C-alpha positions in Angstrom: -14.3 20.4 6.8 -14.0 22.2 10.1 -12.4 25.2 8.5 -15.2 25.4 5.9 -17.8 25.3 8.6 -16.0 28.2 10.4 -16.1 30.3 7.3 -19.8 29.5 6.8 -20.5 30.7 10.3 -18.5 33.9 9.8 -20.6 34.7 6.8 -23.8 34.6 8.8 -25.2 38.1 9.7 -23.8 39.6 12.8 -27.2 39.7 14.5 -28.7 38.3 17.7 -30.6 35.5 16.0 -30.7 33.9 12.5 -33.0 35.7 10.1 -33.9 35.7 6.5 -31.6 38.5 5.5 -33.3 39.0 2.1 -36.1 40.7 4.0 -33.8 43.3 5.4 -32.2 44.9 2.4 -33.2 46.0 -1.1 -30.9 46.5 -4.1 -31.8 49.1 -6.8 -30.1 49.4 -10.2 -30.1 53.1 -11.0 -29.6 52.7 -14.7 -32.2 50.0 -15.1 -34.5 51.7 -12.6 -35.6 48.5 -10.9 -34.9 46.2 -8.0 -32.2 43.7 -8.7 -30.2 41.1 -6.9 -26.6 40.9 -5.6 -26.0 38.3 -8.3 -26.9 40.9 -10.9 -24.2 43.2 -9.6 -21.7 40.3 -9.7 -22.7 39.7 -13.4 -22.2 43.3 -14.3 -18.8 43.2 -12.7 -17.8 41.0 -15.6 -17.5 44.1 -17.8 -15.8 46.2 -15.1 -12.6 46.2 -13.1 -13.5 47.7 -9.8 -16.6 47.6 -7.6 -16.8 50.1 -4.8 -19.0 49.2 -1.7 -19.7 52.4 0.2 -20.8 51.4 3.6 -22.0 52.9 6.8 -19.4 51.6 9.3 -22.0 50.7 12.0 -24.6 48.9 9.7 -24.6 45.2 10.5 -26.7 44.3 7.4 -24.2 46.3 5.3 -21.3 44.2 6.6 -23.2 41.0 6.0 -23.8 42.1 2.4 -20.1 43.0 1.9 -19.1 39.5 2.9 -21.8 37.9 0.8 -20.8 40.0 -2.3 -17.1 39.2 -1.9 -17.9 35.5 -1.7 -20.1 35.7 -4.8 -17.3 37.6 -6.6 -14.8 35.0 -5.6 -17.1 32.2 -6.8 -17.9 33.9 -10.1 -14.4 34.9 -10.9 -12.1 32.1 -9.5 -8.7 33.4 -8.5 -9.4 36.9 -9.7 -11.2 38.5 -6.7 -9.2 41.0 -4.7 -10.2 43.0 -1.6 -9.0 46.5 -1.1 -9.9 48.3 2.1 -10.1 51.6 3.8 -9.8 49.7 7.1 -6.1 48.9 6.8 -3.2 51.1 6.1 -0.6 50.8 3.3 2.3 50.4 5.7 0.9 47.2 7.3 0.7 45.3 4.0 3.5 42.9 5.0 1.5 42.0 8.2 -1.6 41.4 6.1 0.3 39.2 3.7 1.9 37.2 6.6 -1.5 36.5 8.1 -3.1 35.5 4.7 -0.2 33.0 4.3 -0.9 31.6 7.8 2.5 32.6 9.1 1.4 34.8 12.0 -1.5 34.4 14.5 -4.8 36.3 14.3 -3.9 37.9 17.6 -0.7 39.3 16.2 -2.4 40.3 12.9 -5.1 42.3 14.7 -2.6 44.1 16.9 0.2 44.7 14.4 -2.1 45.5 11.4 -3.9 48.0 13.7 -7.3 46.5 12.9 -10.3 48.7 13.6 -12.2 48.1 16.8 -15.0 46.5 14.8 -12.7 44.1 13.0 -15.3 41.3 13.6 -17.4 43.0 10.9 -14.6 42.6 8.3 -13.2 39.3 9.5 -15.4 37.2 7.2 -13.9 38.8 4.1 -10.4 38.4 5.4 -10.9 34.8 6.3 -12.5 34.1 2.9 -9.5 35.6 1.2 -7.1 33.6 3.4 -9.0 30.4 2.6 -8.9 31.0 -1.1 -5.4 32.6 -1.5 -6.9 35.9 -2.5 -5.1 39.3 -2.2 -6.1 41.8 0.4 -4.7 45.3 0.0 -4.6 47.8 2.8 -5.3 51.1 1.0 -5.5 53.9 3.5 -2.9 56.3 4.8 -1.5 55.6 8.3 -3.0 57.8 11.1 0.4 59.4 11.8 0.4 60.9 8.3 -3.3 61.9 8.5 -2.8 63.6 11.8 0.2 65.5 10.4 -2.0 66.8 7.6 -4.7 67.8 10.0 -2.2 69.7 12.1 -0.1 71.3 9.4 -1.8 70.8 6.0 -0.8 68.8 2.9 2.5 70.6 2.6 3.9 68.8 5.6 4.0 65.6 3.5 6.8 67.1 1.4 9.0 66.8 4.4 8.6 63.1 4.8 11.7 60.9 4.2 11.6 59.2 0.8 11.3 55.9 2.5 8.0 57.1 4.0 6.6 58.5 0.8 6.2 54.9 -0.6 3.2 54.6 1.7 1.2 57.6 0.4 -0.1 58.8 -2.9 2.3 60.7 -5.1 2.7 64.4 -4.2 1.3 66.9 -4.7 -2.2 65.8 -3.7 -5.1 67.8 -5.2 -7.8 69.2 -2.9 -11.1 68.6 -4.6 -13.4 71.6 -5.1 -17.0 71.8 -6.1 -19.6 69.3 -5.1 -17.3 67.2 -2.8 -16.2 70.3 -0.9 -19.8 71.3 -0.5 -20.8 67.9 0.8 -18.0 68.0 3.3 -19.1 71.4 4.6 -22.7 70.2 4.8 -21.8 67.1 6.7 -19.7 68.8 9.3 -22.1 71.7 9.7 -20.0 74.5 8.1 -16.5 75.7 7.7 -16.1 76.4 11.5 -16.5 72.8 12.3 -14.4 71.3 9.5 -11.6 73.6 8.4 -9.5 73.4 5.3 -6.8 71.2 7.0 -9.4 68.6 8.0 -10.7 68.7 4.4 -7.2 68.2 3.1 -6.9 65.1 5.3 -10.1 63.8 3.7 -8.6 64.3 0.3 -5.3 62.7 1.5 -7.3 59.6 2.5 -9.1 59.5 -0.9 -5.9 60.0 -2.9 -4.0 57.2 -1.0 -6.8 54.7 -1.3 -7.3 55.5 -5.0 -3.5 55.3 -5.6 -3.4 51.9 -3.9 -6.1 50.6 -6.1 -4.6 52.0 -9.3 -1.1 50.7 -8.4 -2.5 47.2 -7.8 -4.7 47.2 -10.9 -1.7 48.2 -13.1 0.1 45.0 -12.0 -3.0 42.8 -12.0 -5.0 43.6 -15.0 -7.3 40.6 -14.9 -8.4 41.1 -11.3 -11.9 42.0 -10.0 -11.2 44.5 -7.3 -13.8 44.9 -4.5 -13.1 48.2 -2.7 -14.7 48.7 0.8 -14.9 52.1 2.3 -17.2 54.5 4.1 -19.7 55.7 1.6 -18.8 59.4 1.9 -15.6 58.4 0.0 -17.4 57.2 -3.0 -21.0 58.4 -3.1 -21.9 60.4 -6.2 -18.7 59.0 -7.7 -16.7 61.6 -5.8 -13.8 61.3 -3.4 -11.8 58.1 -3.8 -13.7 57.1 -6.9 -13.1 60.4 -8.6 -9.4 60.3 -7.8 -9.1 56.7 -9.0 -10.5 57.9 -12.4 -7.6 60.4 -12.6 -4.9 57.9 -11.6 -6.3 55.1 -13.9 -8.7 56.6 -16.4 -9.0 53.3 -18.3 -10.4 51.3 -15.4 -14.1 50.6 -15.6 -15.7 51.3 -12.2 -19.0 50.5 -10.6 -20.2 51.7 -7.2 -22.6 50.8 -4.5 -24.0 53.1 -1.9 -25.3 51.2 1.1 -27.1 52.6 4.1 -30.0 52.1 6.4 -33.1 54.1 5.2 -36.1 55.3 7.1 -38.3 54.8 4.0 -37.2 51.2 3.8 -40.7 49.9 3.6 -41.6 52.1 0.6 -38.4 53.7 -0.7 -38.3 56.8 -2.9 -35.5 55.7 -5.2 -35.5 59.0 -7.0 -33.9 60.8 -4.1 -31.0 58.3 -4.0 -30.4 58.0 -7.7 -27.3 60.2 -7.8 -25.4 58.3 -5.1 -24.2 55.4 -7.2 -24.8 52.8 -9.9 -26.5 50.6 -7.3 -28.3 51.7 -4.1 -28.7 49.2 -1.3 -30.9 50.3 1.5 -31.1 48.3 4.8 -33.7 47.8 7.4 -33.2 50.5 10.1 -35.0 48.4 12.7 -32.1 46.0 12.9 -29.4 46.6 15.5 -26.2 48.2 14.5 -22.9 46.6 15.1 -21.6 49.2 17.6 
């Protein structure tokens, strides 16, 4: 009973005081062109394999919604919910598994799994998985590999020992052109601020996350996979999502783009319609997590 109470507390929004969270977010179904509920998304997942949640890393309401959605998925599809995450790397999967089995302490888990500084925002999902014996997959490439690409380009990965290549997407890794490249340049303010090697690193992250999902899905065909990443990685079904379609074209994928919006009171959904299957906007007046 004490453990269940702890989980319930963790699933409360990370805000200064208790609030009716339903007032601070809106969910829009792009295909149906109407406001829907989180339960509607969970129902739609019945006919899909993977649900992307594209977050803003510092949005407290978004983190609350992730935890809420993951719990709803776990309840709706008992034993089938799996969490895959940008926030953990492929090479720390043994550490994740050890913590989920209750073998190592949370302190060691946070340190040795190299948890992000805002781990508290993702902790509710990890604890829910631990309580219900659900898989959590670290999907991203370790920083040492990403830094190598940023310094020397994707070609440097060919020099990795074979034992290291097990932690990254199969080589060679494509560098996406077209709209994704355009978005990257726009976000960073032009080529002078980004650079091709930085863009290659972005593609490396995308490829490794997509490969991690595809590899897991291949061995776990009946699972409902909930992928959490920064929304740039999946908005407009580009980035990680696009690469996943290449690795596993038969998977049915849905995606959410979640962010705080200045027009929250009276949203113009038409300007967001290309971002995903579902748009979640959150109240910008709430405090961020960091």
